[in-house]
Each structure stands twice: as structure tokens, then as C-alpha cells.
Amino acid sequence: MSDANSALITRFYQAFQRLDAEAMVACYSEDIVFSDPVFGTLRGRDAGDMWRMLTTRAKDFTLTFDDVRSDGAHWVATYLFSQTGRVVVNDIQARFVIRDGLICQHDDTFDLWRWSRQALGMPGVLLGWTPMLQNKVRQQAFKGLRAFQQAR
């Protein structure tokens, strides 16, 4: 089972490298629960739409991944953050729960303060560690997801 799980996780990240959101979403169960420090917890269609939005908007994007296991992987995304034009190198640890050959839970963890310093510049340096700025980042991300969904 672990070989099949590792292959599924590898397929997910290979699709991400190609910015192929539909292939990524095909690795998810319909009741997927996704979480990360920016979007918080997303369920079902919201999780898939997040990947659709991110892959559609990706600029100067590269992704590497390694340490693929039956329940996780390490990955690094490098991209241009469109709101500020700043380059972000986001180092992420992923954990997966797989059921019936599909990912049913996906948890990404990374340092939100480190991300905000790169993405936002001086405001991120000064305030990125504060709940106030972190909540604002989450609100903006969720607002962007809803706008993307309404435009589809």
C-alpha cells in the first residue's frame, strides 16, 4: 500500500510542476480536507478550486519535491507573488491521509512569517509574526478564492 500511496503523491506533485490543476484534483477524494497557514481549512470543491486558482495565476513558477513517503513529502515552490511582484521561495512539509487510493486529507505546513517577509516585504518583516497580519493574509486569500469561484 505504501508504494501506491507514494506513487499517488508523486503524481500529485508532477501535475503541480506542470500547473495541471485538474490532474492534481483527480488525486483528491470528493470529501478532501486541505489545510495550510494561508488558506486555513478548505473542504471539497474549495480545495480543488484553490489549486485551480493558484495554477492559473502562477508566474515564474517552479516546484521541486523530495522525501516522498506513503504519508507525506517535502516540496519547495518558487514564484512571483502577484500582489507585490516579489519572489517567494516557500519551503513546505506536506502530510497526507489516503483512503481508497485517493488523498482525503492534505496538510501543508510552513513558516507564515517567513512567507510574509518574502511576499510582503517590509510589512511582512515588521508585522508578519502578528496574528493581525496573519489573519489579514488569510482573509485576502479566502476573498481571492471566492472571487475566482464566482468568475468561473
mmCIF file of C-alpha atoms in Angstrom:
data_model
loop_
_atom_site.group_PDB
_atom_site.id
_atom_site.type_symbol
_atom_site.label_atom_id
_atom_site.label_comp_id
_atom_site.label_asym_id
_atom_site.label_seq_id
_atom_site.Cartn_x
_atom_site.Cartn_y
_atom_site.Cartn_z
ATOM 1 C CA MET A 1 0.000 0.000 0.000
ATOM 2 C CA SER A 2 2.781 2.434 0.791
ATOM 3 C CA ASP A 3 4.197 2.151 -2.759
ATOM 4 C CA ALA A 4 0.788 3.026 -4.203
ATOM 5 C CA ASN A 5 0.460 5.958 -1.797
ATOM 6 C CA SER A 6 3.932 7.250 -2.668
ATOM 7 C CA ALA A 7 3.103 6.931 -6.375
ATOM 8 C CA LEU A 8 -0.117 8.922 -5.857
ATOM 9 C CA ILE A 9 1.756 11.682 -4.012
ATOM 10 C CA THR A 10 4.417 11.747 -6.737
ATOM 11 C CA ARG A 11 1.688 12.001 -9.401
ATOM 12 C CA PHE A 12 0.137 14.925 -7.481
ATOM 13 C CA TYR A 13 3.406 16.884 -7.410
ATOM 14 C CA GLN A 14 4.306 16.059 -11.001
ATOM 15 C CA ALA A 15 0.938 17.524 -12.016
ATOM 16 C CA PHE A 16 1.681 20.568 -9.857
ATOM 17 C CA GLN A 17 5.031 21.015 -11.629
ATOM 18 C CA ARG A 18 3.074 21.157 -14.921
ATOM 19 C CA LEU A 19 0.491 23.518 -13.329
ATOM 20 C CA ASP A 20 -2.149 20.908 -14.180
ATOM 21 C CA ALA A 21 -4.777 21.548 -11.510
ATOM 22 C CA GLU A 22 -7.233 19.030 -12.942
ATOM 23 C CA ALA A 23 -4.680 16.221 -12.621
ATOM 24 C CA MET A 24 -3.929 17.386 -9.077
ATOM 25 C CA VAL A 25 -7.609 17.431 -8.121
ATOM 26 C CA ALA A 26 -8.036 13.953 -9.647
ATOM 27 C CA CYS A 27 -5.731 12.712 -6.859
ATOM 28 C CA TYR A 28 -8.198 14.002 -4.226
ATOM 29 C CA SER A 29 -11.312 12.341 -2.856
ATOM 30 C CA GLU A 30 -14.538 14.321 -3.186
ATOM 31 C CA ASP A 31 -14.526 14.959 0.569
ATOM 32 C CA ILE A 32 -10.916 16.197 0.673
ATOM 33 C CA VAL A 33 -9.896 18.314 3.653
ATOM 34 C CA PHE A 34 -6.954 20.603 2.909
ATOM 35 C CA SER A 35 -5.195 22.925 5.332
ATOM 36 C CA ASP A 36 -2.303 25.342 5.268
ATOM 37 C CA PRO A 37 -1.281 28.529 7.124
ATOM 38 C CA VAL A 38 -2.637 30.867 4.406
ATOM 39 C CA PHE A 39 -5.981 29.350 3.402
ATOM 40 C CA GLY A 40 -6.757 27.637 6.692
ATOM 41 C CA THR A 41 -9.027 24.638 6.210
ATOM 42 C CA LEU A 42 -10.727 24.071 2.860
ATOM 43 C CA ARG A 43 -13.102 21.216 2.080
ATOM 44 C CA GLY A 44 -14.225 19.519 -1.105
ATOM 45 C CA ARG A 45 -14.606 21.811 -4.097
ATOM 46 C CA ASP A 46 -12.930 24.735 -2.300
ATOM 47 C CA ALA A 47 -9.673 22.764 -2.058
ATOM 48 C CA GLY A 48 -9.729 21.922 -5.762
ATOM 49 C CA ASP A 49 -10.613 25.485 -6.706
ATOM 50 C CA MET A 50 -7.691 26.770 -4.639
ATOM 51 C CA TRP A 51 -5.308 24.707 -6.816
ATOM 52 C CA ARG A 52 -7.155 25.832 -9.965
ATOM 53 C CA MET A 53 -6.758 29.456 -8.909
ATOM 54 C CA LEU A 54 -3.106 29.122 -7.908
ATOM 55 C CA THR A 55 -2.054 27.246 -11.052
ATOM 56 C CA THR A 56 -3.951 29.654 -13.308
ATOM 57 C CA ARG A 57 -2.304 32.700 -11.723
ATOM 58 C CA ALA A 58 1.201 31.247 -11.291
ATOM 59 C CA LYS A 59 4.005 33.461 -12.615
ATOM 60 C CA ASP A 60 7.670 32.460 -12.861
ATOM 61 C CA PHE A 61 6.723 29.228 -11.090
ATOM 62 C CA THR A 62 8.947 26.268 -10.321
ATOM 63 C CA LEU A 63 8.385 23.391 -7.938
ATOM 64 C CA THR A 64 10.698 20.748 -6.583
ATOM 65 C CA PHE A 65 9.724 17.888 -4.306
ATOM 66 C CA ASP A 66 11.543 15.160 -2.436
ATOM 67 C CA ASP A 67 11.339 12.863 0.562
ATOM 68 C CA VAL A 68 8.119 11.328 -0.783
ATOM 69 C CA ARG A 69 6.706 8.833 1.686
ATOM 70 C CA SER A 70 3.419 6.989 1.892
ATOM 71 C CA ASP A 71 2.046 9.764 4.131
ATOM 72 C CA GLY A 72 3.929 12.894 3.108
ATOM 73 C CA ALA A 73 6.523 14.813 1.155
ATOM 74 C CA HIS A 74 8.683 17.899 1.229
ATOM 75 C CA TRP A 75 8.276 20.486 -1.510
ATOM 76 C CA VAL A 76 9.537 23.937 -2.431
ATOM 77 C CA ALA A 77 7.621 26.351 -4.637
ATOM 78 C CA THR A 78 9.294 29.411 -6.125
ATOM 79 C CA TYR A 79 7.038 32.007 -7.709
ATOM 80 C CA LEU A 80 6.285 35.662 -8.218
ATOM 81 C CA PHE A 81 3.711 36.877 -5.692
ATOM 82 C CA SER A 82 1.375 38.826 -7.969
ATOM 83 C CA GLN A 83 0.140 41.348 -5.388
ATOM 84 C CA THR A 84 3.614 42.740 -4.730
ATOM 85 C CA GLY A 85 5.757 41.442 -7.594
ATOM 86 C CA ARG A 86 8.127 39.878 -5.077
ATOM 87 C CA VAL A 87 9.734 36.447 -5.464
ATOM 88 C CA VAL A 88 8.732 33.877 -2.847
ATOM 89 C CA VAL A 89 10.533 30.617 -2.088
ATOM 90 C CA ASN A 90 8.121 28.649 0.055
ATOM 91 C CA ASP A 91 9.519 25.558 1.804
ATOM 92 C CA ILE A 92 6.665 23.235 2.736
ATOM 93 C CA GLN A 93 6.200 19.963 4.556
ATOM 94 C CA ALA A 94 3.109 18.035 3.466
ATOM 95 C CA ARG A 95 1.231 15.306 5.286
ATOM 96 C CA PHE A 96 -1.392 13.146 3.590
ATOM 97 C CA VAL A 97 -4.070 10.695 4.569
ATOM 98 C CA ILE A 98 -5.010 8.371 1.733
ATOM 99 C CA ARG A 99 -8.216 6.371 1.560
ATOM 100 C CA ASP A 100 -9.298 4.055 -1.257
ATOM 101 C CA GLY A 101 -6.429 5.221 -3.472
ATOM 102 C CA LEU A 102 -7.178 8.957 -3.174
ATOM 103 C CA ILE A 103 -5.942 11.744 -0.919
ATOM 104 C CA CYS A 104 -8.672 12.535 1.624
ATOM 105 C CA GLN A 105 -6.611 14.838 3.852
ATOM 106 C CA HIS A 106 -3.742 17.128 2.858
ATOM 107 C CA ASP A 107 -1.994 19.320 5.428
ATOM 108 C CA ASP A 108 0.763 21.694 4.335
ATOM 109 C CA THR A 109 2.893 23.380 6.977
ATOM 110 C CA PHE A 110 5.302 26.260 6.505
ATOM 111 C CA ASP A 111 6.528 29.338 8.335
ATOM 112 C CA LEU A 112 3.931 32.038 7.605
ATOM 113 C CA TRP A 113 6.195 34.782 8.941
ATOM 114 C CA ARG A 114 8.974 33.680 6.566
ATOM 115 C CA TRP A 115 6.458 33.636 3.715
ATOM 116 C CA SER A 116 5.125 37.097 4.612
ATOM 117 C CA ARG A 117 8.634 38.589 4.765
ATOM 118 C CA GLN A 118 9.238 37.411 1.209
ATOM 119 C CA ALA A 119 5.789 38.135 -0.223
ATOM 120 C CA LEU A 120 5.033 41.428 1.510
ATOM 121 C CA GLY A 121 8.456 42.963 2.099
ATOM 122 C CA MET A 122 8.812 45.404 4.991
ATOM 123 C CA PRO A 123 5.221 44.994 6.299
ATOM 124 C CA GLY A 124 5.870 41.247 6.467
ATOM 125 C CA VAL A 125 9.202 41.769 8.211
ATOM 126 C CA LEU A 126 7.709 44.083 10.822
ATOM 127 C CA LEU A 127 4.262 42.549 11.294
ATOM 128 C CA GLY A 128 4.296 39.100 9.673
ATOM 129 C CA TRP A 129 4.576 37.363 13.028
ATOM 130 C CA THR A 130 1.461 39.082 14.413
ATOM 131 C CA PRO A 131 -1.975 37.480 14.427
ATOM 132 C CA MET A 132 -3.335 40.725 12.926
ATOM 133 C CA LEU A 133 -1.282 40.459 9.718
ATOM 134 C CA GLN A 134 -1.602 36.683 9.524
ATOM 135 C CA ASN A 135 -5.400 36.970 9.766
ATOM 136 C CA LYS A 136 -5.376 39.665 7.074
ATOM 137 C CA VAL A 137 -3.369 37.353 4.794
ATOM 138 C CA ARG A 138 -5.904 34.559 5.401
ATOM 139 C CA GLN A 139 -8.863 36.861 4.735
ATOM 140 C CA GLN A 140 -7.313 38.105 1.493
ATOM 141 C CA ALA A 141 -6.573 34.545 0.344
ATOM 142 C CA PHE A 142 -10.125 33.395 1.053
ATOM 143 C CA LYS A 143 -11.564 36.512 -0.592
ATOM 144 C CA GLY A 144 -9.434 35.811 -3.673
ATOM 145 C CA LEU A 145 -10.671 32.210 -3.768
ATOM 146 C CA ARG A 146 -14.309 33.310 -3.610
ATOM 147 C CA ALA A 147 -13.754 35.890 -6.378
ATOM 148 C CA PHE A 148 -12.104 33.216 -8.527
ATOM 149 C CA GLN A 149 -15.026 30.840 -7.959
ATOM 150 C CA GLN A 150 -17.599 33.496 -8.830
ATOM 151 C CA ALA A 151 -15.762 34.386 -12.051
ATOM 152 C CA ARG A 152 -15.801 30.756 -13.275
#
